[in-house]
Short mmCIF file of C-alpha atoms in Angstrom, two decimals:
data_model
loop_
_atom_site.label_atom_id
_atom_site.label_comp_id
_atom_site.label_asym_id
_atom_site.label_seq_id
_atom_site.Cartn_x
_atom_site.Cartn_y
_atom_site.Cartn_z
CA MET A 1 0.39 0.06 0.07
CA LYS A 2 1.30 3.35 -0.88
CA PRO A 3 1.74 5.87 2.37
CA GLN A 4 -1.15 8.12 1.16
CA THR A 5 -3.71 5.19 1.40
CA ILE A 6 -3.49 4.49 4.89
CA ASP A 7 -3.38 8.12 6.12
CA PRO A 8 -6.12 8.61 8.49
CA ALA A 9 -5.64 12.36 8.20
CA VAL A 10 -6.75 12.47 4.37
CA ARG A 11 -9.85 11.70 2.87
CA HIS A 12 -10.33 8.57 0.49
CA ASP A 13 -12.72 7.48 -1.90
CA ALA A 14 -12.50 3.34 -2.77
CA VAL A 15 -15.03 0.58 -5.08
CA MET A 16 -14.73 -2.86 -4.80
CA PHE A 17 -15.59 -5.33 -6.56
CA PHE A 18 -17.00 -8.82 -5.60
CA ASP A 19 -18.54 -11.64 -7.44
CA VAL A 20 -20.12 -14.81 -6.09
CA THR A 21 -20.77 -18.44 -8.26
CA ASP A 22 -23.88 -20.82 -7.17
CA GLY A 23 -24.09 -18.82 -3.71
CA ASN A 24 -26.84 -16.18 -1.79
CA PRO A 25 -24.58 -13.39 -1.24
CA ASN A 26 -27.24 -11.46 0.90
CA GLY A 27 -30.47 -13.48 1.75
CA ASP A 28 -33.96 -11.21 2.03
CA PRO A 29 -35.59 -12.63 5.63
CA ASP A 30 -38.49 -11.05 4.39
CA GLY A 31 -38.21 -12.92 1.42
CA GLY A 32 -38.16 -16.29 2.27
CA ASN A 33 -34.05 -15.90 2.27
CA ARG A 34 -34.36 -15.31 -1.54
CA PRO A 35 -30.97 -12.94 -2.88
CA ARG A 36 -32.05 -8.84 -2.60
CA VAL A 37 -32.63 -7.88 -6.16
CA ASP A 38 -33.37 -4.51 -6.99
CA GLU A 39 -37.39 -5.45 -8.51
CA ALA A 40 -37.77 -3.11 -10.87
CA THR A 41 -33.71 -3.44 -12.71
CA GLY A 42 -33.31 -7.51 -11.71
CA HIS A 43 -29.72 -6.34 -10.64
CA GLY A 44 -28.76 -7.71 -7.18
CA LEU A 45 -28.27 -6.25 -3.46
CA VAL A 46 -26.01 -6.89 -0.55
CA THR A 47 -26.24 -4.15 1.47
CA ASP A 48 -23.88 -1.88 3.59
CA VAL A 49 -24.87 -4.25 7.09
CA ALA A 50 -24.04 -7.18 5.49
CA LEU A 51 -20.42 -6.04 4.04
CA LYS A 52 -19.61 -4.31 7.62
CA ARG A 53 -20.86 -7.30 9.77
CA LYS A 54 -18.45 -9.58 7.21
CA ILE A 55 -15.87 -6.29 8.01
CA ARG A 56 -16.03 -6.70 11.97
CA ASP A 57 -15.70 -10.80 11.16
CA THR A 58 -12.62 -10.96 10.39
CA ILE A 59 -10.96 -7.30 11.18
CA GLY A 60 -9.92 -8.78 15.03
CA LEU A 61 -7.93 -11.57 13.15
CA THR A 62 -6.68 -9.50 10.87
CA ALA A 63 -5.27 -6.85 13.72
CA GLU A 64 -3.61 -10.29 15.94
CA THR A 65 -1.98 -11.34 12.37
CA LEU A 66 -0.58 -8.21 11.92
CA ASN A 67 0.59 -8.22 15.91
CA TYR A 68 -1.31 -5.10 16.92
CA PRO A 69 -2.92 -5.05 19.92
CA THR A 70 -5.68 -6.71 20.67
CA ASP A 71 -7.30 -4.54 23.13
CA ARG A 72 -7.30 -2.01 20.30
CA TYR A 73 -9.37 -4.39 18.15
CA GLN A 74 -12.51 -5.51 19.92
CA VAL A 75 -15.61 -5.27 17.71
CA PHE A 76 -18.20 -3.72 19.75
CA VAL A 77 -21.39 -5.47 17.36
CA GLU A 78 -20.66 -8.97 18.00
CA ALA A 79 -23.42 -11.92 18.49
CA GLY A 80 -23.86 -13.02 21.78
CA HIS A 81 -22.98 -9.56 23.64
CA ALA A 82 -24.98 -7.11 24.65
CA LEU A 83 -24.61 -3.68 23.43
CA ASN A 84 -25.98 -2.53 26.67
CA THR A 85 -23.71 -4.19 29.07
CA ARG A 86 -20.62 -3.00 26.51
CA THR A 87 -22.10 1.20 26.53
CA ALA A 88 -22.12 0.47 30.52
CA GLU A 89 -18.43 -0.83 30.54
CA SER A 90 -17.77 2.60 29.88
CA TYR A 91 -19.29 4.22 32.19
CA LYS A 92 -17.21 1.76 34.76
CA ALA A 93 -13.83 2.04 33.16
CA THR A 94 -14.14 5.83 33.66
CA GLY A 95 -15.37 6.22 36.81
CA ILE A 96 -18.86 7.26 36.14
CA GLU A 97 -21.54 6.11 38.25
CA LEU A 98 -24.08 4.07 36.09
CA LYS A 99 -27.06 5.50 38.09
CA SER A 100 -26.14 9.32 37.88
CA ARG A 101 -28.99 11.30 36.06
CA LYS A 102 -27.18 13.10 34.64
CA ILE A 103 -22.94 13.65 33.92
CA SER A 104 -20.61 16.51 32.88
CA PRO A 105 -19.79 17.08 29.30
CA GLU A 106 -16.40 16.47 30.02
CA GLN A 107 -17.33 12.48 31.70
CA ALA A 108 -19.60 11.79 28.70
CA GLU A 109 -16.62 12.34 26.35
CA ALA A 110 -14.13 10.58 28.07
CA ALA A 111 -16.51 7.71 28.24
CA ARG A 112 -17.08 7.97 24.61
CA GLN A 113 -12.96 7.94 24.26
CA TRP A 114 -13.03 4.69 25.79
CA MET A 115 -15.28 3.16 23.80
CA THR A 116 -13.54 4.55 20.28
CA ASN A 117 -9.83 3.52 21.86
CA ARG A 118 -11.43 -0.41 22.57
CA TYR A 119 -13.71 -1.58 19.16
CA VAL A 120 -12.36 -0.47 16.33
CA ASP A 121 -15.76 -1.05 14.70
CA VAL A 122 -16.80 1.86 16.33
CA ARG A 123 -13.50 3.71 15.99
CA LEU A 124 -14.97 3.03 11.64
CA PHE A 125 -17.86 3.13 11.84
CA GLY A 126 -19.81 4.87 14.26
CA ALA A 127 -21.82 3.81 17.19
CA VAL A 128 -25.44 4.59 19.05
CA LEU A 129 -24.49 4.58 22.41
CA SER A 130 -27.77 6.46 24.14
CA THR A 131 -29.17 2.69 25.28
CA GLY A 132 -29.89 1.50 28.66
CA GLU A 133 -28.68 3.43 31.44
CA THR A 134 -25.98 5.46 29.25
CA LYS A 135 -28.43 7.82 27.00
CA ALA A 136 -25.76 10.56 28.26
CA LEU A 137 -23.69 9.19 25.54
CA GLY A 138 -25.39 9.81 22.30
CA GLN A 139 -23.99 8.73 18.81
CA ILE A 140 -21.00 8.39 17.54
CA ARG A 141 -20.80 9.02 13.94
CA GLY A 142 -18.02 6.89 12.27
CA PRO A 143 -15.98 8.17 9.07
CA LEU A 144 -15.82 5.65 7.10
CA GLN A 145 -19.39 4.80 5.34
CA PHE A 146 -20.81 1.78 2.89
CA GLY A 147 -22.82 1.98 0.32
CA MET A 148 -25.10 -0.98 -0.62
CA ALA A 149 -23.38 -3.11 -3.63
CA ARG A 150 -25.18 -3.58 -6.54
CA SER A 151 -24.48 -6.50 -9.68
CA ILE A 152 -23.19 -5.03 -12.30
CA ASP A 153 -25.34 -6.85 -14.71
CA PRO A 154 -29.40 -8.53 -13.57
CA VAL A 155 -29.17 -11.43 -11.48
CA LEU A 156 -32.03 -14.22 -11.87
CA PRO A 157 -31.87 -16.12 -8.28
CA VAL A 158 -32.52 -19.64 -8.29
CA SER A 159 -34.68 -22.13 -5.92
CA HIS A 160 -33.90 -25.07 -5.64
CA ALA A 161 -35.57 -28.21 -3.92
CA ILE A 162 -33.07 -30.05 -1.90
CA THR A 163 -34.29 -33.21 0.72
CA ARG A 164 -33.09 -34.54 3.90
CA VAL A 165 -32.97 -38.32 5.25
CA THR A 166 -34.34 -37.50 8.31
CA GLN A 167 -37.06 -35.38 10.12
CA THR A 168 -36.90 -32.57 12.48
CA ARG A 169 -39.79 -34.06 14.89
CA GLN A 170 -40.00 -37.80 16.00
CA GLU A 171 -43.52 -37.94 15.44
CA ASP A 172 -42.89 -37.93 11.80
CA ILE A 173 -40.34 -40.85 12.11
CA ASP A 174 -43.42 -42.66 13.93
CA LYS A 175 -45.22 -42.16 10.81
CA GLY A 176 -43.33 -43.34 8.35
CA GLU A 177 -41.78 -40.65 7.05
CA LYS A 178 -38.46 -40.90 5.50
CA THR A 179 -37.15 -37.95 3.90
CA GLU A 180 -37.59 -34.01 4.47
CA MET A 181 -38.12 -31.41 1.85
CA GLY A 182 -36.71 -28.54 1.75
CA SER A 183 -35.45 -25.74 -0.73
CA LYS A 184 -32.08 -22.86 -0.91
CA TRP A 185 -31.47 -19.99 -2.99
CA THR A 186 -28.55 -19.41 -5.33
CA VAL A 187 -27.54 -16.78 -7.68
CA PRO A 188 -25.99 -18.67 -10.77
CA TYR A 189 -23.88 -15.83 -11.35
CA GLY A 190 -23.21 -12.39 -10.30
CA LEU A 191 -20.07 -9.80 -10.16
CA TYR A 192 -21.60 -6.74 -7.64
CA ARG A 193 -19.55 -3.33 -6.81
CA ALA A 194 -19.78 -1.57 -3.44
CA GLN A 195 -18.24 1.85 -3.02
CA PHE A 196 -16.92 3.40 0.39
CA HIS A 197 -16.05 7.27 1.73
CA TYR A 198 -13.49 7.83 4.58
CA SER A 199 -14.07 11.15 6.26
CA ALA A 200 -10.47 12.83 7.67
CA ALA A 201 -12.69 15.17 9.69
CA LEU A 202 -14.58 12.36 11.11
CA ALA A 203 -11.58 10.13 12.19
CA ARG A 204 -10.20 13.01 13.89
CA LYS A 205 -13.19 12.63 16.71
CA THR A 206 -12.50 8.78 16.75
CA GLY A 207 -8.82 8.11 16.71
CA VAL A 208 -8.72 6.32 13.31
CA THR A 209 -4.70 5.02 12.93
CA ALA A 210 -2.40 3.83 9.87
CA GLU A 211 -2.88 0.86 11.60
CA ASP A 212 -6.60 0.88 11.73
CA LEU A 213 -6.91 1.59 7.97
CA THR A 214 -4.55 -1.18 7.05
CA ALA A 215 -6.30 -3.37 8.64
CA LEU A 216 -9.72 -2.55 7.12
CA TYR A 217 -7.90 -2.99 3.73
CA ARG A 218 -6.24 -6.78 4.62
CA THR A 219 -9.51 -7.25 5.86
CA LEU A 220 -11.28 -6.20 2.67
CA GLN A 221 -8.85 -8.17 1.05
CA PHE A 222 -9.32 -11.39 2.76
CA MET A 223 -12.95 -11.37 4.60
CA LEU A 224 -14.60 -13.55 1.74
CA ASP A 225 -12.69 -16.19 2.59
CA HIS A 226 -13.24 -16.24 6.09
CA ASP A 227 -17.03 -16.00 5.69
CA ARG A 228 -17.36 -19.37 3.66
CA THR A 229 -20.54 -21.11 4.53
CA ALA A 230 -22.79 -23.51 1.47
CA THR A 231 -25.57 -20.81 1.21
CA ARG A 232 -22.68 -18.43 0.37
CA GLY A 233 -21.46 -20.39 -2.92
CA ILE A 234 -18.04 -19.04 -4.09
CA MET A 235 -17.57 -15.28 -3.40
CA THR A 236 -14.24 -14.05 -4.41
CA MET A 237 -12.44 -10.24 -3.71
CA ARG A 238 -12.08 -9.33 -7.66
CA GLY A 239 -10.44 -5.64 -6.95
CA LEU A 240 -10.45 -3.16 -4.50
CA TYR A 241 -9.03 0.38 -6.14
CA VAL A 242 -8.47 3.63 -3.42
CA PHE A 243 -8.09 7.28 -4.81
CA SER A 244 -6.59 9.18 -1.97
CA HIS A 245 -6.44 13.09 -1.44
CA SER A 246 -3.85 15.39 -0.11
CA ASP A 247 -5.95 16.67 2.78
CA ALA A 248 -9.20 16.18 5.04
CA PHE A 249 -11.18 18.45 2.08
CA GLY A 250 -10.35 16.70 -0.47
CA ASN A 251 -9.11 17.46 -3.99
CA ALA A 252 -11.94 16.57 -6.50
CA PRO A 253 -15.71 14.84 -6.18
CA ALA A 254 -15.85 11.45 -5.45
CA GLN A 255 -17.83 9.91 -7.93
CA PRO A 256 -16.17 11.44 -11.16
CA LEU A 257 -13.06 9.81 -9.48
CA LEU A 258 -14.35 5.47 -8.64
CA ASP A 259 -16.37 6.13 -12.65
CA ARG A 260 -12.69 6.15 -13.80
CA ILE A 261 -12.65 2.59 -12.36
CA ARG A 262 -15.01 0.81 -15.11
CA ILE A 263 -16.60 -2.76 -15.90
CA ASP A 264 -17.46 -4.05 -19.68
CA ARG A 265 -18.44 -7.33 -20.94
CA VAL A 266 -16.38 -8.71 -22.84
CA THR A 267 -17.69 -8.71 -26.47
CA GLY A 268 -19.41 -11.91 -27.91
CA VAL A 269 -20.04 -12.73 -23.98
CA GLY A 270 -24.25 -13.28 -23.69
CA THR A 271 -24.94 -14.33 -20.10
CA PRO A 272 -21.93 -13.55 -17.91
CA ARG A 273 -20.83 -16.91 -15.90
CA VAL A 274 -16.87 -16.20 -14.70
CA PHE A 275 -15.26 -12.96 -13.43
CA THR A 276 -13.40 -13.31 -17.33
CA ASP A 277 -16.54 -12.85 -19.00
CA TYR A 278 -15.79 -9.06 -17.98
CA LYS A 279 -12.93 -6.41 -18.69
CA VAL A 280 -11.54 -3.70 -15.53
CA THR A 281 -10.29 -0.38 -17.56
CA THR A 282 -8.81 2.27 -15.05
CA ASP A 283 -8.28 5.45 -16.23
CA MET A 284 -5.60 7.50 -14.42
CA GLY A 285 -4.59 9.67 -17.79
CA ASP A 286 -5.14 13.06 -15.92
CA LEU A 287 -6.14 12.53 -12.19
CA PRO A 288 -6.88 15.95 -10.72
CA ALA A 289 -3.34 17.60 -8.58
CA GLY A 290 -3.08 16.06 -4.85
CA VAL A 291 -4.66 12.65 -5.64
CA THR A 292 -3.09 9.73 -6.07
CA PHE A 293 -4.82 5.84 -7.04
CA ASP A 294 -3.92 2.81 -5.26
CA ILE A 295 -4.49 -0.49 -6.32
CA LEU A 296 -4.76 -2.91 -3.60
CA GLN A 297 -6.25 -6.06 -5.66
CA GLY A 298 -7.39 -6.38 -8.85
#
């Protein structure tokens, strides 16, 4: 990575591409776990929440591999842990009485800083801390914002009928039933594009470091390798491209920069089924002054 790519004091705008083969990248629980699609166009969707979940599930392992201090790379939003309990820990750690009806702005800020120092996802994504008995902590706005991932071409989700050799209930076995029917959804193939943006101005308040950005980019490169399930199929990160500015304000609007990374279908390809059915083009001939470009994967 270039030094400017991991500089926490400047703005970054990035785009990434990943694909799925015979899998469900993000099921909709309100739709029988059917892969999410834009009903008007048929393009596949993966929510920003799903992307951040993969980051949260992997960034601790990344930090461990990079020999970063584990107490600084805990995850706030983690399965099996109540958020109220974790926010209450910030009061105890900073000497605030949990039952206090009113705390000073300085006390609240100390508790928020304890949270950002401990939890990497709070530093990067922010968090709502005004729950339970810690309403005075309010909300921390994170510097890293992801958008929804959208497939380059429309996808056609397929439902597969499956069978299991045993039943869920003993009474069904007693009645002589030998198999149980089920179903699973897959996308035969889809290449997805997602973009994210980093605000150095907000990062000053949460204390993001160059180590945090290094861990983030490494996590993005490898997180799909640590999210393998039969439901997911084969998911692969195909590209990670970062534009970095010379200061916190930025040298150019984000979208024209990100639009310089183009994905086009190879001439003659009908329905894409592999990544090589596409061609990636990067147009960096006349970048605005102060903007640097880095290919982290691709």
